[in-house]
PDB file of C-alpha atoms in Angstrom:
ATOM      1  CA  MET A   1     -15.027  17.093 -21.223  1.00  0.00           C
ATOM      2  CA  MET A   2     -12.291  15.738 -18.970  1.00  0.00           C
ATOM      3  CA  THR A   3     -13.039  12.584 -17.023  1.00  0.00           C
ATOM      4  CA  LYS A   4     -11.506  11.574 -13.724  1.00  0.00           C
ATOM      5  CA  ARG A   5      -9.015   8.737 -13.967  1.00  0.00           C
ATOM      6  CA  HIS A   6      -9.607   5.882 -11.546  1.00  0.00           C
ATOM      7  CA  PRO A   7      -6.497   5.385  -9.363  1.00  0.00           C
ATOM      8  CA  TRP A   8      -6.818   1.590  -9.255  1.00  0.00           C
ATOM      9  CA  PHE A   9      -7.784   0.852 -12.852  1.00  0.00           C
ATOM     10  CA  ASP A  10      -6.361   3.736 -14.923  1.00  0.00           C
ATOM     11  CA  ILE A  11      -2.908   4.330 -13.432  1.00  0.00           C
ATOM     12  CA  ASP A  12      -0.198   1.852 -14.320  1.00  0.00           C
ATOM     13  CA  PRO A  13       1.884   0.172 -11.600  1.00  0.00           C
ATOM     14  CA  GLY A  14       5.041   1.780 -12.992  1.00  0.00           C
ATOM     15  CA  PRO A  15       7.397   1.132 -15.911  1.00  0.00           C
ATOM     16  CA  LYS A  16      10.029  -0.396 -13.605  1.00  0.00           C
ATOM     17  CA  ALA A  17       7.616  -2.523 -11.564  1.00  0.00           C
ATOM     18  CA  PRO A  18       7.957  -4.738  -9.557  1.00  0.00           C
ATOM     19  CA  ASN A  19      11.138  -3.115  -8.201  1.00  0.00           C
ATOM     20  CA  GLN A  20      10.020   0.491  -8.519  1.00  0.00           C
ATOM     21  CA  VAL A  21       6.292   1.245  -8.466  1.00  0.00           C
ATOM     22  CA  HIS A  22       3.694   3.963  -8.571  1.00  0.00           C
ATOM     23  CA  ALA A  23       2.037   4.256  -5.164  1.00  0.00           C
ATOM     24  CA  PHE A  24      -1.319   5.985  -4.756  1.00  0.00           C
ATOM     25  CA  ILE A  25      -1.314   7.524  -1.276  1.00  0.00           C
ATOM     26  CA  GLU A  26      -4.561   7.167   0.663  1.00  0.00           C
ATOM     27  CA  ILE A  27      -3.327   8.107   4.144  1.00  0.00           C
ATOM     28  CA  GLU A  28      -0.756  10.716   5.143  1.00  0.00           C
ATOM     29  CA  ARG A  29       1.857   9.846   7.736  1.00  0.00           C
ATOM     30  CA  ASN A  30       0.934  10.733  11.346  1.00  0.00           C
ATOM     31  CA  SER A  31      -2.785  10.557  10.536  1.00  0.00           C
ATOM     32  CA  ARG A  32      -5.428   8.674  12.517  1.00  0.00           C
ATOM     33  CA  LEU A  33      -7.906   9.173   9.674  1.00  0.00           C
ATOM     34  CA  LYS A  34      -8.286   5.869   7.785  1.00  0.00           C
ATOM     35  CA  LEU A  35      -9.136   6.840   4.232  1.00  0.00           C
ATOM     36  CA  GLU A  36      -9.902   4.151   1.695  1.00  0.00           C
ATOM     37  CA  LEU A  37     -10.466   3.984  -2.039  1.00  0.00           C
ATOM     38  CA  GLU A  38     -14.155   3.778  -2.900  1.00  0.00           C
ATOM     39  CA  LYS A  39     -13.887   1.261  -5.716  1.00  0.00           C
ATOM     40  CA  GLN A  40     -16.924   2.410  -7.743  1.00  0.00           C
ATOM     41  CA  THR A  41     -15.982   6.092  -7.964  1.00  0.00           C
ATOM     42  CA  GLY A  42     -12.228   6.146  -7.400  1.00  0.00           C
ATOM     43  CA  PHE A  43     -12.640   8.758  -4.663  1.00  0.00           C
ATOM     44  CA  LEU A  44     -11.166   8.510  -1.181  1.00  0.00           C
ATOM     45  CA  ILE A  45     -13.737   8.040   1.575  1.00  0.00           C
ATOM     46  CA  VAL A  46     -13.432   8.035   5.353  1.00  0.00           C
ATOM     47  CA  ASP A  47     -13.437   4.436   6.561  1.00  0.00           C
ATOM     48  CA  ARG A  48     -12.890   5.195  10.252  1.00  0.00           C
ATOM     49  CA  ILE A  49     -10.779   7.052  12.772  1.00  0.00           C
ATOM     50  CA  LEU A  50      -8.154   4.824  14.374  1.00  0.00           C
ATOM     51  CA  HIS A  51      -8.889   4.080  18.017  1.00  0.00           C
ATOM     52  CA  GLY A  52      -6.600   5.372  20.741  1.00  0.00           C
ATOM     53  CA  ALA A  53      -3.361   7.225  20.140  1.00  0.00           C
ATOM     54  CA  VAL A  54      -2.287   5.034  17.215  1.00  0.00           C
ATOM     55  CA  HIS A  55      -1.440   6.855  13.973  1.00  0.00           C
ATOM     56  CA  TYR A  56       0.050   5.848  10.625  1.00  0.00           C
ATOM     57  CA  PRO A  57       3.849   6.130  10.972  1.00  0.00           C
ATOM     58  CA  HIS A  58       4.370   6.602   7.215  1.00  0.00           C
ATOM     59  CA  SER A  59       2.348   7.353   4.088  1.00  0.00           C
ATOM     60  CA  TYR A  60       0.068   4.443   3.213  1.00  0.00           C
ATOM     61  CA  GLY A  61      -1.747   3.484   0.058  1.00  0.00           C
ATOM     62  CA  PHE A  62      -1.777   0.925  -2.728  1.00  0.00           C
ATOM     63  CA  ILE A  63      -0.085  -0.042  -5.967  1.00  0.00           C
ATOM     64  CA  PRO A  64      -2.409   0.516  -8.966  1.00  0.00           C
ATOM     65  CA  GLN A  65      -3.346  -2.406 -11.201  1.00  0.00           C
ATOM     66  CA  THR A  66      -2.591  -5.008  -8.546  1.00  0.00           C
ATOM     67  CA  TYR A  67      -5.043  -7.457  -6.959  1.00  0.00           C
ATOM     68  CA  CYS A  68      -4.706  -9.616  -3.852  1.00  0.00           C
ATOM     69  CA  ASP A  69      -6.522 -12.381  -1.979  1.00  0.00           C
ATOM     70  CA  ASP A  70      -8.256  -9.782   0.237  1.00  0.00           C
ATOM     71  CA  GLN A  71     -10.086  -8.460  -2.892  1.00  0.00           C
ATOM     72  CA  ASP A  72      -8.104  -5.191  -2.799  1.00  0.00           C
ATOM     73  CA  PRO A  73      -5.065  -3.739  -4.532  1.00  0.00           C
ATOM     74  CA  LEU A  74      -1.701  -4.443  -2.889  1.00  0.00           C
ATOM     75  CA  ASP A  75      -1.050  -2.215   0.141  1.00  0.00           C
ATOM     76  CA  ILE A  76       2.133  -0.163   0.388  1.00  0.00           C
ATOM     77  CA  PHE A  77       3.876   1.938   3.025  1.00  0.00           C
ATOM     78  CA  VAL A  78       6.072   4.667   1.530  1.00  0.00           C
ATOM     79  CA  LEU A  79       8.786   6.043   3.775  1.00  0.00           C
ATOM     80  CA  CYS A  80       9.655   9.649   3.007  1.00  0.00           C
ATOM     81  CA  SER A  81      11.237  12.507   4.939  1.00  0.00           C
ATOM     82  CA  GLU A  82       8.244  14.697   3.982  1.00  0.00           C
ATOM     83  CA  THR A  83       4.505  14.158   4.321  1.00  0.00           C
ATOM     84  CA  ILE A  84       2.978  12.927   1.062  1.00  0.00           C
ATOM     85  CA  PRO A  85      -0.606  14.253   0.747  1.00  0.00           C
ATOM     86  CA  SER A  86      -3.559  11.902   0.268  1.00  0.00           C
ATOM     87  CA  GLY A  87      -4.429  11.460  -3.399  1.00  0.00           C
ATOM     88  CA  THR A  88      -0.821  11.807  -4.559  1.00  0.00           C
ATOM     89  CA  ILE A  89       0.926   9.333  -6.839  1.00  0.00           C
ATOM     90  CA  VAL A  90       4.541   8.817  -5.809  1.00  0.00           C
ATOM     91  CA  GLU A  91       7.320   6.829  -7.438  1.00  0.00           C
ATOM     92  CA  ALA A  92       8.571   4.365  -4.814  1.00  0.00           C
ATOM     93  CA  LYS A  93      11.438   1.879  -4.584  1.00  0.00           C
ATOM     94  CA  VAL A  94      10.339  -1.484  -3.128  1.00  0.00           C
ATOM     95  CA  ILE A  95      12.681  -2.529  -0.289  1.00  0.00           C
ATOM     96  CA  GLY A  96      10.705  -5.275   1.458  1.00  0.00           C
ATOM     97  CA  ALA A  97       7.335  -6.311   2.813  1.00  0.00           C
ATOM     98  CA  MET A  98       5.638  -7.384   5.995  1.00  0.00           C
ATOM     99  CA  ARG A  99       3.788 -10.693   6.021  1.00  0.00           C
ATOM    100  CA  MET A 100       0.490 -10.195   7.802  1.00  0.00           C
ATOM    101  CA  THR A 101      -2.879 -11.874   8.341  1.00  0.00           C
ATOM    102  CA  ASP A 102      -5.866  -9.617   9.009  1.00  0.00           C
ATOM    103  CA  GLN A 103      -8.933 -11.437  10.360  1.00  0.00           C
ATOM    104  CA  GLY A 104      -7.882 -14.690   8.719  1.00  0.00           C
ATOM    105  CA  GLU A 105      -6.938 -13.232   5.308  1.00  0.00           C
ATOM    106  CA  LEU A 106      -3.400 -12.838   4.006  1.00  0.00           C
ATOM    107  CA  ASP A 107      -2.752  -9.078   3.798  1.00  0.00           C
ATOM    108  CA  ASP A 108       0.908  -8.387   2.976  1.00  0.00           C
ATOM    109  CA  LYS A 109       2.170  -4.803   3.180  1.00  0.00           C
ATOM    110  CA  ILE A 110       4.861  -3.677   0.752  1.00  0.00           C
ATOM    111  CA  ILE A 111       7.498  -1.396   2.294  1.00  0.00           C
ATOM    112  CA  ALA A 112       9.043   1.176  -0.052  1.00  0.00           C
ATOM    113  CA  VAL A 113      10.949   4.451  -0.001  1.00  0.00           C
ATOM    114  CA  ALA A 114      10.106   7.555  -2.023  1.00  0.00           C
ATOM    115  CA  MET A 115      12.310   7.981  -5.072  1.00  0.00           C
ATOM    116  CA  GLY A 116      14.313  11.177  -5.055  1.00  0.00           C
ATOM    117  CA  ASP A 117      14.337  11.511  -1.260  1.00  0.00           C
ATOM    118  CA  PRO A 118      18.004  11.856  -0.275  1.00  0.00           C
ATOM    119  CA  ALA A 119      17.205  10.449   3.174  1.00  0.00           C
ATOM    120  CA  PHE A 120      16.503   7.073   1.533  1.00  0.00           C
ATOM    121  CA  ASP A 121      18.640   7.101  -1.644  1.00  0.00           C
ATOM    122  CA  GLU A 122      21.011   4.437  -0.306  1.00  0.00           C
ATOM    123  CA  ILE A 123      18.281   2.092   1.010  1.00  0.00           C
ATOM    124  CA  PHE A 124      17.665  -0.914  -1.262  1.00  0.00           C
ATOM    125  CA  ASN A 125      16.571  -3.617   1.202  1.00  0.00           C
ATOM    126  CA  ILE A 126      14.487  -3.608   4.390  1.00  0.00           C
ATOM    127  CA  THR A 127      17.498  -4.846   6.363  1.00  0.00           C
ATOM    128  CA  GLN A 128      19.191  -1.498   5.672  1.00  0.00           C
ATOM    129  CA  LEU A 129      16.510   0.390   7.617  1.00  0.00           C
ATOM    130  CA  PRO A 130      17.385   1.171  11.224  1.00  0.00           C
ATOM    131  CA  ILE A 131      15.916  -1.354  13.658  1.00  0.00           C
ATOM    132  CA  TYR A 132      13.698   1.315  15.234  1.00  0.00           C
ATOM    133  CA  GLN A 133      11.972   1.976  11.873  1.00  0.00           C
ATOM    134  CA  ARG A 134      11.311  -1.720  11.296  1.00  0.00           C
ATOM    135  CA  SER A 135      10.041  -2.053  14.875  1.00  0.00           C
ATOM    136  CA  GLU A 136       7.794   0.989  14.424  1.00  0.00           C
ATOM    137  CA  LEU A 137       6.147  -0.535  11.348  1.00  0.00           C
ATOM    138  CA  LYS A 138       5.657  -3.922  12.990  1.00  0.00           C
ATOM    139  CA  LYS A 139       4.323  -2.401  16.227  1.00  0.00           C
ATOM    140  CA  PHE A 140       1.840  -0.246  14.329  1.00  0.00           C
ATOM    141  CA  PHE A 141       0.252  -3.270  12.671  1.00  0.00           C
ATOM    142  CA  GLU A 142       0.284  -5.316  15.862  1.00  0.00           C
ATOM    143  CA  GLU A 143      -1.646  -2.588  17.684  1.00  0.00           C
ATOM    144  CA  TYR A 144      -3.728  -0.579  15.219  1.00  0.00           C
ATOM    145  CA  LYS A 145      -6.814  -2.800  15.461  1.00  0.00           C
ATOM    146  CA  THR A 146      -6.404  -3.961  19.076  1.00  0.00           C
ATOM    147  CA  LEU A 147      -8.960  -1.523  20.500  1.00  0.00           C
ATOM    148  CA  GLU A 148     -11.408  -2.560  17.766  1.00  0.00           C
ATOM    149  CA  LYS A 149     -11.006  -6.158  18.989  1.00  0.00           C
ATOM    150  CA  LYS A 150      -9.980  -7.387  15.531  1.00  0.00           C
ATOM    151  CA  GLU A 151      -7.341 -10.080  15.117  1.00  0.00           C
ATOM    152  CA  VAL A 152      -4.182  -9.195  13.212  1.00  0.00           C
ATOM    153  CA  ILE A 153      -1.171 -11.513  13.058  1.00  0.00           C
ATOM    154  CA  VAL A 154       2.091  -9.863  12.058  1.00  0.00           C
ATOM    155  CA  GLU A 155       4.793 -12.277  10.993  1.00  0.00           C
ATOM    156  CA  ASP A 156       8.212 -11.133   9.855  1.00  0.00           C
ATOM    157  CA  PHE A 157       9.624  -8.913   7.157  1.00  0.00           C
ATOM    158  CA  MET A 158      10.293 -10.163   3.649  1.00  0.00           C
ATOM    159  CA  ASN A 159      13.399  -8.928   1.832  1.00  0.00           C
ATOM    160  CA  HIS A 160      13.434  -6.955  -1.415  1.00  0.00           C
ATOM    161  CA  ASP A 161      13.365 -10.016  -3.691  1.00  0.00           C
ATOM    162  CA  GLU A 162      10.414 -11.591  -1.859  1.00  0.00           C
ATOM    163  CA  ALA A 163       8.546  -8.273  -1.866  1.00  0.00           C
ATOM    164  CA  ALA A 164       9.180  -7.718  -5.589  1.00  0.00           C
ATOM    165  CA  GLU A 165       7.816 -11.214  -6.233  1.00  0.00           C
ATOM    166  CA  ALA A 166       4.671 -10.362  -4.215  1.00  0.00           C
ATOM    167  CA  VAL A 167       4.234  -7.226  -6.353  1.00  0.00           C
ATOM    168  CA  ARG A 168       4.714  -9.236  -9.550  1.00  0.00           C
ATOM    169  CA  GLN A 169       2.175 -11.858  -8.454  1.00  0.00           C
ATOM    170  CA  SER A 170      -0.391  -9.186  -7.576  1.00  0.00           C
ATOM    171  CA  MET A 171       0.158  -7.517 -10.976  1.00  0.00           C
ATOM    172  CA  ASP A 172      -0.387 -10.879 -12.698  1.00  0.00           C
ATOM    173  CA  SER A 173      -3.511 -11.466 -10.614  1.00  0.00           C
ATOM    174  CA  TYR A 174      -4.865  -8.057 -11.624  1.00  0.00           C
ATOM    175  CA  GLN A 175      -4.284  -8.818 -15.315  1.00  0.00           C
ATOM    176  CA  ARG A 176      -6.259 -12.059 -14.958  1.00  0.00           C
ATOM    177  CA  GLU A 177      -9.093 -10.317 -13.081  1.00  0.00           C
ATOM    178  CA  ALA A 178      -9.112  -6.819 -14.671  1.00  0.00           C
ATOM    179  CA  GLU A 179     -12.133  -7.306 -16.926  1.00  0.00           C
ATOM    180  CA  ARG A 180     -14.240  -8.810 -14.131  1.00  0.00           C
ATOM    181  CA  LEU A 181     -13.155  -6.130 -11.619  1.00  0.00           C
ATOM    182  CA  LYS A 182     -13.917  -3.263 -13.993  1.00  0.00           C
ATOM    183  CA  ALA A 183     -17.368  -4.702 -14.713  1.00  0.00           C
ATOM    184  CA  LYS A 184     -18.026  -5.257 -11.001  1.00  0.00           C
ATOM    185  CA  TYR A 185     -17.126  -1.664 -10.111  1.00  0.00           C
ATOM    186  CA  GLY A 186     -18.812   0.005 -13.081  1.00  0.00           C
ATOM    187  CA  GLN A 187     -15.693   0.843 -15.084  1.00  0.00           C
ATOM    188  CA  SER A 188     -15.602   0.621 -18.862  1.00  0.00           C
ATOM    189  CA  PRO A 189     -13.318  -2.100 -20.249  1.00  0.00           C
ATOM    190  CA  ASP A 190     -10.150  -1.095 -22.135  1.00  0.00           C
TER     191      ASP A 190
END
């Protein structure tokens, strides 16, 4: 009998992490449907529909086997010239991050580009993205919870080195917490 692998616990963050990572895509670009990992089952569930005309400008998900202060895996935006379907694992090159606070909790967002996409082959740092793409990402997070009357503070972008360090720290945090997290969410230990 084949068992379903849990995307948070059973998929590694990538052999070249923290610079190049596996990203599990929860939300397709241009979607208003906020899907989220259900931690007990590993399935994607509908969390909500974004209010207003706001939609995700790029594919959005998390890096497996990471853990952050908000009790979730580390969030990641993956820029790609094609839509990456929900539930897909994509190899992504970390280029930066956005420092953000969501309702009082630190909630950084890693920014990456899909490996093998010629549109992004020469991008290695967030500063190499056109200004309009950086502005689009920042504007999305400044506005996506406004109509829900939830406070989000978007600071500035972090460069590649700072983002890679955030990935490394979240991987270390996961390793410290893995046994407790697996027990909490009904997963068998390694």
